[in-house]
Amino acid sequence: MMYNSILKEEKCIKNHEGAKAYAMSPELELYTAVVTASLSDTNYEKQDERVERIARLIGKVSPEFVARLAVYTRTEMHLRSIPLLLLVELAKVHNGDGLVARAVEKTVLRADEIMELLICYQWRNPSSDPHKKLGKLSRQIQNGLQGAFNRFDEYQFAKYDRDNLEVKLRDALFLVHPKAKDEQQQALFDKIVNRQLETPYTWETELSALGQQKYESDEQKRQAFGEKWEELIESGKLGYMALMRNLRNMLQSDVSLPQMMNVASRLSNAEQVEKSKQLPFRYLSAYREIEKVDNVHTAMLLTALENAVKASAQNIEGFDANTKVLVAADVSGSMQQPVSKKSSVQYYDIAILLSMLLKSKCKSVVSGMFGDTWKVMNLPQDNILANTLEMHRREGEVGYCTNGYKVIEWLIKKKMPMDKVMIFTDCQMWDSDHYYLGYNEKEIKDSWHTYKSIFPEAKLYLFDLAGYGQMPLSLAEKDVYLIAGWSDRIFEVLSAIDNGEDALSVINKIDV
């Protein structure tokens, strides 16, 4: 059974809505907290509160687990900020060996993450000297960053040698003191010190230079930018993320059909999708950004984004033609919060999108959304992003409470057998009918027991998208499982569960 070694730590508590819930073990709570963290305020928890909770949990689990979790969240879940926070907090409570240094080397995958790690260290370890921004650097963090410095070339360093960073590349070099592996690298380090790195050819530098020119008319400016976009696209130096971020700009600059076809081809290429390691909601953001742009090439790009997100789901396993599945997305009020300050994507967008990703891989599936009530949404199988936006537009049809038990009650009423019931939620379930109407209080736990008595082979999977550290059911229940995160990689955890493992065992396989 899942989490056998830590089930004894579960205890009954109240969730943020005052309903009965179950506490998680420190390992499970830390996992759910970090894979759902954008370091931004949520409905029930402020950013600083989440950070402090993560810091406390790090002191309750083994250093090896924290190191593996940092590497896992960066390399498998493709998160950026939270792995660095884990490493900084781990360095506070663990030293005496090379664990932190090894984890730093495996987590820092881009040159700018050297500076980001130091900025995070500065934030969590403020200097007592008012004349110094950064206090004494952890030896293990320093050792790990020395290895990172040896891994990047001039182009990678120059791309992130920016004056607007709190810790600049030159500062980082002086703080870390990396040892050059040869004369060529020493010459590169000298260039960093003297601020003599060659200006890289990037879309940012090229467009910045173009933007500083004067134009006689808007048409002339549009034409100049259109030609530059075509040059950038043809050069092959526009990264995958840069393509997605600039689709609207390309459309508005009237980029030619051949180059737009080039863009669409790259976006939908399965190898490029895998290599880019984008979180699924990035495709949704790009789709939403261009869907109303009046241009003859918009439809082609929308189709390319649909094909891209489909390609990201191609490795989802465990759903043959005979597997009956229900997928339910929580669209309650607490889920209608942006995942970060600058994002248009909300938690319930992620719930809907992941449920639609899963639906696309199932042959026998019922999908829908719940709030006050549960509603089946019969939508085409393949249009993942279009379906997500359609459900987003219709979320008010089910109300804004979190009556998750009604999903199960519907199955009981219909006497409908399901092999897998999958609920994408923030796990803050309660019974609004009891609270507002005085009915007997219902819990999803009781509804699940009833359903299991009718269909004993059914399994329930809760996908925690907010990481508040509470579960509406105990994992001691037979065939009840918890998975967390916003990445399509959560479906690899799902496959591991179906093979007799659990989420924590996946993390504990990481080599540090």
Short mmCIF file of C-alpha atoms in Angstrom, two decimals:
data_model
loop_
_atom_site.label_atom_id
_atom_site.label_comp_id
_atom_site.label_asym_id
_atom_site.label_seq_id
_atom_site.Cartn_x
_atom_site.Cartn_y
_atom_site.Cartn_z
CA MET A 1 0.00 0.00 0.00
CA MET A 2 1.14 3.54 -0.72
CA TYR A 3 3.28 5.38 1.88
CA ASN A 4 3.26 2.41 4.31
CA SER A 5 6.33 3.76 6.10
CA ILE A 6 4.69 7.10 6.90
CA LEU A 7 0.99 6.32 7.28
CA LYS A 8 1.38 6.29 11.06
CA GLU A 9 2.01 10.04 10.91
CA GLU A 10 -1.38 10.88 9.39
CA LYS A 11 -3.82 12.53 11.75
CA CYS A 12 -7.24 14.12 11.48
CA ILE A 13 -7.19 17.93 11.13
CA LYS A 14 -9.32 20.73 9.67
CA ASN A 15 -8.66 22.16 6.24
CA HIS A 16 -8.84 25.86 5.37
CA GLU A 17 -12.62 25.60 4.92
CA GLY A 18 -13.07 24.02 8.35
CA ALA A 19 -13.91 20.55 7.00
CA LYS A 20 -12.34 17.29 8.13
CA ALA A 21 -9.01 16.53 6.46
CA TYR A 22 -5.86 14.52 7.04
CA ALA A 23 -2.34 15.77 7.69
CA MET A 24 0.52 14.59 5.52
CA SER A 25 3.88 13.24 6.57
CA PRO A 26 6.66 15.89 6.41
CA GLU A 27 8.08 14.27 3.24
CA LEU A 28 4.74 14.20 1.46
CA GLU A 29 3.85 17.73 2.57
CA LEU A 30 7.22 19.07 1.41
CA TYR A 31 6.82 17.36 -1.97
CA THR A 32 3.32 18.77 -2.53
CA ALA A 33 4.34 22.23 -1.30
CA VAL A 34 7.31 22.64 -3.62
CA VAL A 35 5.93 21.15 -6.85
CA THR A 36 2.95 23.52 -6.65
CA ALA A 37 4.86 26.64 -5.56
CA SER A 38 5.30 29.68 -7.77
CA LEU A 39 6.55 31.76 -4.81
CA SER A 40 3.43 33.91 -5.09
CA ASP A 41 0.40 34.42 -2.86
CA THR A 42 -2.39 31.82 -3.10
CA ASN A 43 -5.97 31.86 -1.88
CA TYR A 44 -5.13 30.41 1.55
CA GLU A 45 -1.41 31.09 1.96
CA LYS A 46 0.85 34.09 1.40
CA GLN A 47 4.19 33.71 -0.36
CA ASP A 48 6.21 34.24 2.82
CA GLU A 49 4.07 31.73 4.69
CA ARG A 50 4.72 29.09 2.01
CA VAL A 51 8.46 29.77 2.11
CA GLU A 52 8.60 29.52 5.90
CA ARG A 53 6.55 26.30 5.85
CA ILE A 54 8.95 24.80 3.33
CA ALA A 55 11.91 25.85 5.51
CA ARG A 56 10.35 24.21 8.59
CA LEU A 57 9.62 21.01 6.68
CA ILE A 58 13.21 20.80 5.44
CA GLY A 59 14.28 20.56 9.09
CA LYS A 60 11.95 17.57 9.58
CA VAL A 61 13.10 15.33 6.73
CA SER A 62 16.42 13.79 5.74
CA PRO A 63 18.96 15.99 3.92
CA GLU A 64 19.18 13.34 1.18
CA PHE A 65 15.45 13.65 0.49
CA VAL A 66 15.72 17.46 0.18
CA ALA A 67 18.68 17.16 -2.20
CA ARG A 68 16.84 14.61 -4.35
CA LEU A 69 13.71 16.76 -4.32
CA ALA A 70 15.70 19.80 -5.53
CA VAL A 71 17.16 17.84 -8.43
CA TYR A 72 13.77 16.24 -9.19
CA THR A 73 11.86 19.52 -9.29
CA ARG A 74 14.44 21.05 -11.64
CA THR A 75 15.21 18.15 -13.97
CA GLU A 76 11.86 16.31 -14.02
CA MET A 77 9.23 18.92 -13.14
CA HIS A 78 11.11 21.73 -14.95
CA LEU A 79 10.69 24.30 -12.16
CA ARG A 80 13.21 27.11 -11.74
CA SER A 81 12.98 29.09 -8.50
CA ILE A 82 11.84 26.51 -5.98
CA PRO A 83 14.77 24.06 -6.46
CA LEU A 84 17.16 26.93 -5.66
CA LEU A 85 15.24 27.73 -2.48
CA LEU A 86 15.48 24.08 -1.43
CA LEU A 87 19.27 24.13 -1.89
CA VAL A 88 19.69 27.38 0.05
CA GLU A 89 17.59 26.09 2.96
CA LEU A 90 19.34 22.71 2.90
CA ALA A 91 22.72 24.44 3.22
CA LYS A 92 21.51 26.01 6.49
CA VAL A 93 20.89 22.65 8.17
CA HIS A 94 23.39 20.31 6.55
CA ASN A 95 27.15 20.34 6.01
CA GLY A 96 30.17 18.12 6.50
CA ASP A 97 29.96 16.26 3.19
CA GLY A 98 29.47 16.98 -0.52
CA LEU A 99 25.69 16.43 -0.67
CA VAL A 100 24.70 20.08 -1.17
CA ALA A 101 27.50 20.72 -3.67
CA ARG A 102 26.49 17.70 -5.77
CA ALA A 103 22.85 18.77 -5.71
CA VAL A 104 23.79 22.33 -6.76
CA GLU A 105 25.78 21.03 -9.74
CA LYS A 106 22.85 18.86 -10.87
CA THR A 107 20.24 21.59 -10.34
CA VAL A 108 21.94 24.60 -11.94
CA LEU A 109 21.29 23.92 -15.64
CA ARG A 110 21.52 27.47 -17.05
CA ALA A 111 24.17 30.15 -16.58
CA ASP A 112 21.69 32.64 -15.12
CA GLU A 113 20.79 30.19 -12.37
CA ILE A 114 24.22 30.84 -10.84
CA MET A 115 23.16 34.42 -10.14
CA GLU A 116 19.62 33.40 -9.22
CA LEU A 117 20.93 30.96 -6.62
CA LEU A 118 23.12 33.68 -5.10
CA ILE A 119 20.20 36.13 -5.07
CA CYS A 120 18.09 33.50 -3.30
CA TYR A 121 20.94 32.89 -0.84
CA GLN A 122 21.16 36.64 -0.19
CA TRP A 123 17.40 36.79 0.42
CA ARG A 124 17.38 33.89 2.89
CA ASN A 125 20.74 34.77 4.53
CA PRO A 126 20.82 38.58 4.82
CA SER A 127 24.21 40.04 5.69
CA SER A 128 24.70 41.53 9.17
CA ASP A 129 27.12 44.04 7.58
CA PRO A 130 25.10 46.97 6.16
CA HIS A 131 27.86 47.55 3.58
CA LYS A 132 27.61 44.02 2.18
CA LYS A 133 24.57 42.64 0.42
CA LEU A 134 25.72 39.02 0.67
CA GLY A 135 26.87 37.41 3.89
CA LYS A 136 29.43 34.61 4.09
CA LEU A 137 28.65 32.08 1.37
CA SER A 138 28.08 28.46 2.32
CA ARG A 139 31.14 26.41 1.37
CA GLN A 140 28.95 23.71 -0.16
CA ILE A 141 26.99 26.21 -2.26
CA GLN A 142 30.32 27.67 -3.37
CA ASN A 143 31.72 24.26 -4.33
CA GLY A 144 28.61 23.39 -6.32
CA LEU A 145 28.67 26.71 -8.18
CA GLN A 146 32.35 26.26 -9.00
CA GLY A 147 31.37 23.15 -10.92
CA ALA A 148 28.57 25.07 -12.62
CA PHE A 149 30.97 27.82 -13.75
CA ASN A 150 33.09 25.18 -15.50
CA ARG A 151 30.13 24.04 -17.58
CA PHE A 152 29.09 27.13 -19.58
CA ASP A 153 30.63 28.84 -22.63
CA GLU A 154 30.96 32.50 -23.57
CA TYR A 155 27.63 32.69 -25.39
CA GLN A 156 25.76 31.23 -22.39
CA PHE A 157 27.46 33.63 -19.97
CA ALA A 158 27.05 36.67 -22.23
CA LYS A 159 23.36 35.96 -22.70
CA TYR A 160 22.80 36.54 -18.95
CA ASP A 161 25.44 39.18 -18.20
CA ARG A 162 22.91 41.84 -17.24
CA ASP A 163 23.19 45.03 -15.23
CA ASN A 164 19.68 44.78 -13.81
CA LEU A 165 20.41 41.72 -11.63
CA GLU A 166 20.98 42.13 -7.88
CA VAL A 167 23.98 39.82 -8.18
CA LYS A 168 25.76 40.31 -11.49
CA LEU A 169 27.82 37.70 -13.32
CA ARG A 170 31.08 39.47 -12.41
CA ASP A 171 30.04 39.56 -8.73
CA ALA A 172 29.20 35.86 -8.86
CA LEU A 173 32.65 35.04 -10.25
CA PHE A 174 34.34 36.91 -7.39
CA LEU A 175 32.11 35.25 -4.80
CA VAL A 176 32.47 31.71 -6.09
CA HIS A 177 36.16 31.76 -7.15
CA PRO A 178 35.92 29.00 -9.75
CA LYS A 179 39.14 27.36 -10.88
CA ALA A 180 39.58 27.45 -14.65
CA LYS A 181 40.08 24.00 -16.16
CA ASP A 182 42.37 25.31 -18.91
CA GLU A 183 43.85 28.49 -20.43
CA GLN A 184 40.85 28.99 -22.69
CA GLN A 185 38.47 29.04 -19.74
CA GLN A 186 40.78 31.36 -17.79
CA ALA A 187 40.60 33.78 -20.71
CA LEU A 188 36.80 33.53 -20.54
CA PHE A 189 36.81 34.28 -16.80
CA ASP A 190 39.05 37.30 -17.48
CA LYS A 191 36.49 38.55 -20.01
CA ILE A 192 33.78 38.27 -17.36
CA VAL A 193 35.89 40.27 -14.90
CA ASN A 194 36.63 42.99 -17.45
CA ARG A 195 33.07 43.03 -18.85
CA GLN A 196 34.42 42.16 -22.30
CA LEU A 197 32.12 39.27 -23.24
CA GLU A 198 31.07 39.41 -26.86
CA THR A 199 27.50 40.65 -27.22
CA PRO A 200 25.47 37.56 -28.09
CA TYR A 201 23.18 37.28 -31.08
CA THR A 202 19.84 36.83 -29.36
CA TRP A 203 16.34 37.92 -30.21
CA GLU A 204 16.39 40.28 -27.23
CA THR A 205 19.56 42.10 -28.32
CA GLU A 206 18.52 42.23 -31.97
CA LEU A 207 15.04 43.62 -31.25
CA SER A 208 16.36 46.02 -28.64
CA ALA A 209 18.73 47.53 -31.20
CA LEU A 210 15.91 47.74 -33.74
CA GLY A 211 13.61 49.41 -31.23
CA GLN A 212 16.07 52.24 -30.66
CA GLN A 213 15.88 53.37 -34.30
CA LYS A 214 13.56 56.11 -35.55
CA TYR A 215 10.85 55.39 -38.11
CA GLU A 216 8.91 57.69 -40.44
CA SER A 217 5.67 55.75 -39.99
CA ASP A 218 4.11 52.83 -38.12
CA GLU A 219 4.07 50.90 -41.39
CA GLN A 220 7.83 51.32 -41.79
CA LYS A 221 8.37 50.16 -38.22
CA ARG A 222 6.08 47.16 -38.70
CA GLN A 223 7.94 46.20 -41.87
CA ALA A 224 11.34 46.51 -40.15
CA PHE A 225 10.26 44.31 -37.28
CA GLY A 226 8.68 41.82 -39.67
CA GLU A 227 11.95 41.48 -41.58
CA LYS A 228 13.89 41.09 -38.33
CA TRP A 229 11.54 38.38 -37.07
CA GLU A 230 11.99 36.52 -40.35
CA GLU A 231 15.76 36.79 -40.01
CA LEU A 232 15.61 35.50 -36.42
CA ILE A 233 13.31 32.62 -37.33
CA GLU A 234 15.49 31.59 -40.27
CA SER A 235 18.67 31.79 -38.15
CA GLY A 236 17.41 28.97 -35.92
CA LYS A 237 18.60 30.90 -32.84
CA LEU A 238 15.12 31.59 -31.53
CA GLY A 239 14.60 29.13 -28.71
CA TYR A 240 11.35 27.24 -28.29
CA MET A 241 10.17 29.39 -25.39
CA ALA A 242 11.03 32.55 -27.33
CA LEU A 243 8.89 31.32 -30.23
CA MET A 244 5.90 30.77 -27.94
CA ARG A 245 6.32 34.09 -26.16
CA ASN A 246 6.42 36.07 -29.40
CA LEU A 247 3.68 34.56 -31.55
CA ARG A 248 1.51 37.65 -31.20
CA ASN A 249 4.44 39.92 -32.14
CA MET A 250 5.12 37.82 -35.23
CA LEU A 251 1.48 37.92 -36.30
CA GLN A 252 1.27 41.66 -35.78
CA SER A 253 4.47 42.16 -37.79
CA ASP A 254 3.03 40.25 -40.75
CA VAL A 255 5.76 37.63 -40.91
CA SER A 256 5.58 35.80 -44.25
CA LEU A 257 3.85 32.46 -44.80
CA PRO A 258 7.07 30.42 -45.31
CA GLN A 259 8.51 31.59 -41.98
CA MET A 260 5.19 31.18 -40.17
CA MET A 261 5.10 27.61 -41.48
CA ASN A 262 8.63 27.23 -40.10
CA VAL A 263 7.41 28.44 -36.70
CA ALA A 264 4.38 26.13 -36.74
CA SER A 265 6.56 23.17 -37.70
CA ARG A 266 8.99 23.80 -34.85
CA LEU A 267 6.21 24.32 -32.31
CA SER A 268 4.53 21.02 -33.13
CA ASN A 269 7.67 18.91 -33.56
CA ALA A 270 7.59 16.16 -30.93
CA GLU A 271 11.38 16.19 -30.43
CA GLN A 272 11.41 19.95 -29.92
CA VAL A 273 8.48 19.71 -27.49
CA GLU A 274 10.34 17.12 -25.42
CA LYS A 275 13.59 19.09 -25.51
CA SER A 276 11.92 22.38 -24.56
CA LYS A 277 10.53 21.00 -21.26
CA GLN A 278 7.67 23.48 -21.16
CA LEU A 279 5.02 23.26 -18.45
CA PRO A 280 1.67 22.51 -20.13
CA PHE A 281 0.11 25.80 -19.09
CA ARG A 282 2.71 27.66 -21.18
CA TYR A 283 0.97 26.33 -24.29
CA LEU A 284 -2.35 27.55 -22.89
CA SER A 285 -0.90 31.02 -22.28
CA ALA A 286 0.37 31.20 -25.87
CA TYR A 287 -2.94 29.93 -27.25
CA ARG A 288 -4.92 32.46 -25.25
CA GLU A 289 -2.57 35.27 -26.33
CA ILE A 290 -3.18 34.80 -30.05
CA GLU A 291 -6.65 33.26 -30.40
CA LYS A 292 -8.28 36.63 -31.10
CA VAL A 293 -5.54 38.12 -33.27
CA ASP A 294 -6.93 38.90 -36.72
CA ASN A 295 -4.39 37.37 -39.06
CA VAL A 296 -4.48 34.80 -41.87
CA HIS A 297 -1.86 32.70 -40.01
CA THR A 298 -3.52 32.62 -36.57
CA ALA A 299 -5.42 29.37 -37.17
CA MET A 300 -2.23 27.61 -38.29
CA LEU A 301 -0.43 28.60 -35.07
CA LEU A 302 -3.38 27.57 -32.90
CA THR A 303 -3.30 24.15 -34.57
CA ALA A 304 0.47 23.95 -33.99
CA LEU A 305 0.00 24.68 -30.27
CA GLU A 306 -2.69 21.98 -30.05
CA ASN A 307 -0.30 19.51 -31.69
CA ALA A 308 2.49 20.60 -29.34
CA VAL A 309 0.51 20.03 -26.15
CA LYS A 310 -0.69 16.69 -27.56
CA ALA A 311 2.93 15.70 -28.13
CA SER A 312 3.70 16.57 -24.50
CA ALA A 313 1.10 13.97 -23.46
CA GLN A 314 2.31 11.17 -25.71
CA ASN A 315 4.12 9.35 -22.87
CA ILE A 316 1.05 9.05 -20.63
CA GLU A 317 0.58 5.33 -20.03
CA GLY A 318 -1.93 3.03 -18.42
CA PHE A 319 -5.06 3.86 -20.39
CA ASP A 320 -5.95 1.21 -22.90
CA ALA A 321 -9.30 1.01 -24.69
CA ASN A 322 -10.83 -0.99 -21.84
CA THR A 323 -9.84 1.39 -19.01
CA LYS A 324 -12.86 3.39 -17.87
CA VAL A 325 -11.85 6.78 -16.50
CA LEU A 326 -13.57 9.79 -14.94
CA VAL A 327 -11.63 13.08 -14.87
CA ALA A 328 -12.97 15.94 -12.75
CA ALA A 329 -11.61 19.50 -12.57
CA ASP A 330 -12.15 21.65 -9.48
CA VAL A 331 -13.25 25.14 -10.60
CA SER A 332 -14.22 26.44 -7.15
CA GLY A 333 -13.50 29.97 -5.96
CA SER A 334 -10.24 29.05 -4.23
CA MET A 335 -8.93 27.69 -7.55
CA GLN A 336 -9.58 30.98 -9.33
CA GLN A 337 -6.29 32.59 -8.36
CA PRO A 338 -3.36 33.32 -10.70
CA VAL A 339 -0.42 30.96 -10.29
CA SER A 340 1.91 33.98 -10.16
CA LYS A 341 1.63 37.77 -10.10
CA LYS A 342 2.28 38.21 -13.82
CA SER A 343 0.40 35.16 -15.08
CA SER A 344 -3.04 35.06 -16.68
CA VAL A 345 -3.18 31.34 -15.85
CA GLN A 346 -5.19 30.38 -12.78
CA TYR A 347 -5.12 27.22 -10.69
CA TYR A 348 -8.36 26.02 -12.20
CA ASP A 349 -6.88 26.49 -15.69
CA ILE A 350 -4.21 23.99 -14.68
CA ALA A 351 -6.86 21.64 -13.28
CA ILE A 352 -8.84 21.78 -16.52
CA LEU A 353 -5.79 21.55 -18.78
CA LEU A 354 -4.29 18.53 -17.01
CA SER A 355 -7.68 16.83 -17.01
CA MET A 356 -8.01 17.49 -20.76
CA LEU A 357 -4.48 16.17 -21.34
CA LEU A 358 -5.44 12.98 -19.55
CA LYS A 359 -8.74 12.78 -21.37
CA SER A 360 -6.95 12.91 -24.73
CA LYS A 361 -5.21 9.62 -23.89
CA CYS A 362 -8.35 7.75 -22.81
CA LYS A 363 -10.76 5.87 -25.05
CA SER A 364 -13.49 5.37 -22.42
CA VAL A 365 -13.76 8.59 -20.45
CA VAL A 366 -16.23 10.93 -18.75
CA SER A 367 -14.95 14.43 -18.01
CA GLY A 368 -16.38 17.45 -16.28
CA MET A 369 -15.99 20.09 -13.60
CA PHE A 370 -17.29 20.64 -10.09
CA GLY A 371 -17.97 23.48 -7.67
CA ASP A 372 -21.36 23.59 -5.91
CA THR A 373 -22.41 20.84 -8.31
CA TRP A 374 -20.81 18.36 -10.72
CA LYS A 375 -21.35 18.73 -14.44
CA VAL A 376 -20.32 16.43 -17.27
CA MET A 377 -18.70 18.30 -20.16
CA ASN A 378 -18.90 16.37 -23.42
CA LEU A 379 -16.19 17.91 -25.57
CA PRO A 380 -14.17 16.59 -28.53
CA GLN A 381 -11.30 14.30 -27.60
CA ASP A 382 -8.39 16.00 -29.35
CA ASN A 383 -8.84 19.75 -28.83
CA ILE A 384 -6.98 20.01 -25.53
CA LEU A 385 -6.39 23.78 -25.44
CA ALA A 386 -9.68 24.73 -27.07
CA ASN A 387 -11.50 22.45 -24.61
CA THR A 388 -9.66 24.06 -21.70
CA LEU A 389 -10.75 27.55 -22.75
CA GLU A 390 -14.32 26.36 -23.34
CA MET A 391 -14.51 24.91 -19.83
CA HIS A 392 -12.87 28.05 -18.44
CA ARG A 393 -15.61 30.16 -20.00
CA ARG A 394 -18.31 27.92 -18.52
CA GLU A 395 -17.01 27.47 -14.97
CA GLY A 396 -19.84 29.57 -13.50
CA GLU A 397 -22.31 26.86 -14.49
CA VAL A 398 -21.31 24.74 -11.47
CA GLY A 399 -20.89 27.40 -8.77
CA TYR A 400 -17.88 28.21 -6.61
CA CYS A 401 -17.86 25.85 -3.62
CA THR A 402 -15.80 22.64 -3.45
CA ASN A 403 -18.31 19.80 -3.17
CA GLY A 404 -16.01 17.06 -4.42
CA TYR A 405 -18.21 14.35 -2.97
CA LYS A 406 -20.83 15.15 -5.63
CA VAL A 407 -18.55 13.70 -8.30
CA ILE A 408 -18.67 10.34 -6.52
CA GLU A 409 -22.37 10.66 -5.68
CA TRP A 410 -23.10 11.07 -9.39
CA LEU A 411 -21.27 7.84 -10.15
CA ILE A 412 -23.24 6.06 -7.42
CA LYS A 413 -26.54 7.40 -8.72
CA LYS A 414 -25.69 6.34 -12.28
CA LYS A 415 -24.34 2.98 -11.07
CA MET A 416 -21.46 3.69 -13.42
CA PRO A 417 -18.31 1.55 -13.06
CA MET A 418 -14.97 3.34 -13.33
CA ASP A 419 -11.49 1.86 -13.13
CA LYS A 420 -9.92 5.20 -12.29
CA VAL A 421 -11.48 8.34 -10.81
CA MET A 422 -9.13 11.32 -11.18
CA ILE A 423 -9.80 14.61 -9.39
CA PHE A 424 -7.67 17.70 -10.09
CA THR A 425 -8.10 20.00 -7.09
CA ASP A 426 -6.57 22.11 -4.31
CA CYS A 427 -7.88 19.47 -1.88
CA GLN A 428 -9.89 22.02 0.15
CA MET A 429 -13.14 20.06 -0.10
CA TRP A 430 -16.19 20.71 2.07
CA ASP A 431 -19.99 20.43 1.95
CA SER A 432 -21.66 23.76 1.16
CA ASP A 433 -25.13 22.14 1.26
CA HIS A 434 -24.53 21.34 4.95
CA TYR A 435 -23.19 24.82 5.67
CA TYR A 436 -25.84 26.85 3.83
CA LEU A 437 -28.88 24.56 3.78
CA GLY A 438 -28.48 22.58 6.99
CA TYR A 439 -28.35 19.14 5.33
CA ASN A 440 -26.43 16.32 6.97
CA GLU A 441 -22.74 16.89 6.32
CA LYS A 442 -21.22 14.73 3.61
CA GLU A 443 -17.58 13.89 3.01
CA ILE A 444 -15.93 12.52 -0.08
CA LYS A 445 -14.51 9.77 2.15
CA ASP A 446 -17.99 8.39 2.90
CA SER A 447 -19.09 8.66 -0.73
CA TRP A 448 -15.95 6.82 -1.81
CA HIS A 449 -16.60 4.01 0.69
CA THR A 450 -20.09 3.57 -0.74
CA TYR A 451 -18.81 3.56 -4.30
CA LYS A 452 -16.07 1.04 -3.45
CA SER A 453 -18.64 -1.27 -1.94
CA ILE A 454 -20.40 -1.33 -5.33
CA PHE A 455 -17.29 -1.31 -7.54
CA PRO A 456 -14.43 -2.69 -5.41
CA GLU A 457 -11.80 -2.49 -8.17
CA ALA A 458 -12.09 1.29 -8.60
CA LYS A 459 -9.15 3.54 -7.70
CA LEU A 460 -9.18 7.22 -6.69
CA TYR A 461 -6.36 9.59 -7.63
CA LEU A 462 -6.18 13.08 -6.13
CA PHE A 463 -4.01 15.52 -8.08
CA ASP A 464 -3.03 18.23 -5.58
CA LEU A 465 -2.46 21.51 -7.44
CA ALA A 466 -1.99 23.86 -4.47
CA GLY A 467 0.11 22.00 -1.88
CA TYR A 468 -1.51 23.22 1.34
CA GLY A 469 -0.48 20.04 3.18
CA GLN A 470 -3.96 18.58 3.72
CA MET A 471 -5.81 15.63 2.16
CA PRO A 472 -9.59 15.07 2.05
CA LEU A 473 -9.03 11.32 2.45
CA SER A 474 -6.46 9.28 4.30
CA LEU A 475 -3.91 7.51 2.13
CA ALA A 476 -4.44 4.54 4.43
CA GLU A 477 -7.65 4.02 2.47
CA LYS A 478 -7.37 1.21 -0.04
CA ASP A 479 -6.83 2.41 -3.63
CA VAL A 480 -6.53 6.11 -2.75
CA TYR A 481 -3.46 7.91 -4.10
CA LEU A 482 -2.04 11.44 -4.05
CA ILE A 483 0.00 13.10 -6.81
CA ALA A 484 1.03 16.76 -6.98
CA GLY A 485 2.36 19.28 -9.49
CA TRP A 486 1.60 21.24 -12.66
CA SER A 487 3.84 19.39 -15.11
CA ASP A 488 2.87 16.65 -17.55
CA ARG A 489 5.54 14.68 -15.64
CA ILE A 490 2.91 14.00 -12.96
CA PHE A 491 1.60 11.31 -15.29
CA GLU A 492 4.94 9.49 -14.96
CA VAL A 493 4.26 9.38 -11.21
CA LEU A 494 0.83 8.00 -12.08
CA SER A 495 2.49 5.22 -14.06
CA ALA A 496 4.80 4.47 -11.12
CA ILE A 497 1.80 4.17 -8.82
CA ASP A 498 0.17 1.72 -11.20
CA ASN A 499 3.38 -0.32 -11.00
CA GLY A 500 3.19 -0.53 -7.21
CA GLU A 501 5.30 2.51 -6.32
CA ASP A 502 4.37 5.98 -5.04
CA ALA A 503 5.29 9.63 -5.54
CA LEU A 504 7.99 9.63 -2.90
CA SER A 505 9.68 6.52 -4.25
CA VAL A 506 10.00 8.26 -7.63
CA ILE A 507 11.88 11.11 -5.94
CA ASN A 508 14.03 8.76 -3.87
CA LYS A 509 15.35 7.16 -7.07
CA ILE A 510 17.08 10.43 -8.01
CA ASP A 511 20.86 10.10 -7.87
CA VAL A 512 22.72 12.73 -5.83
#
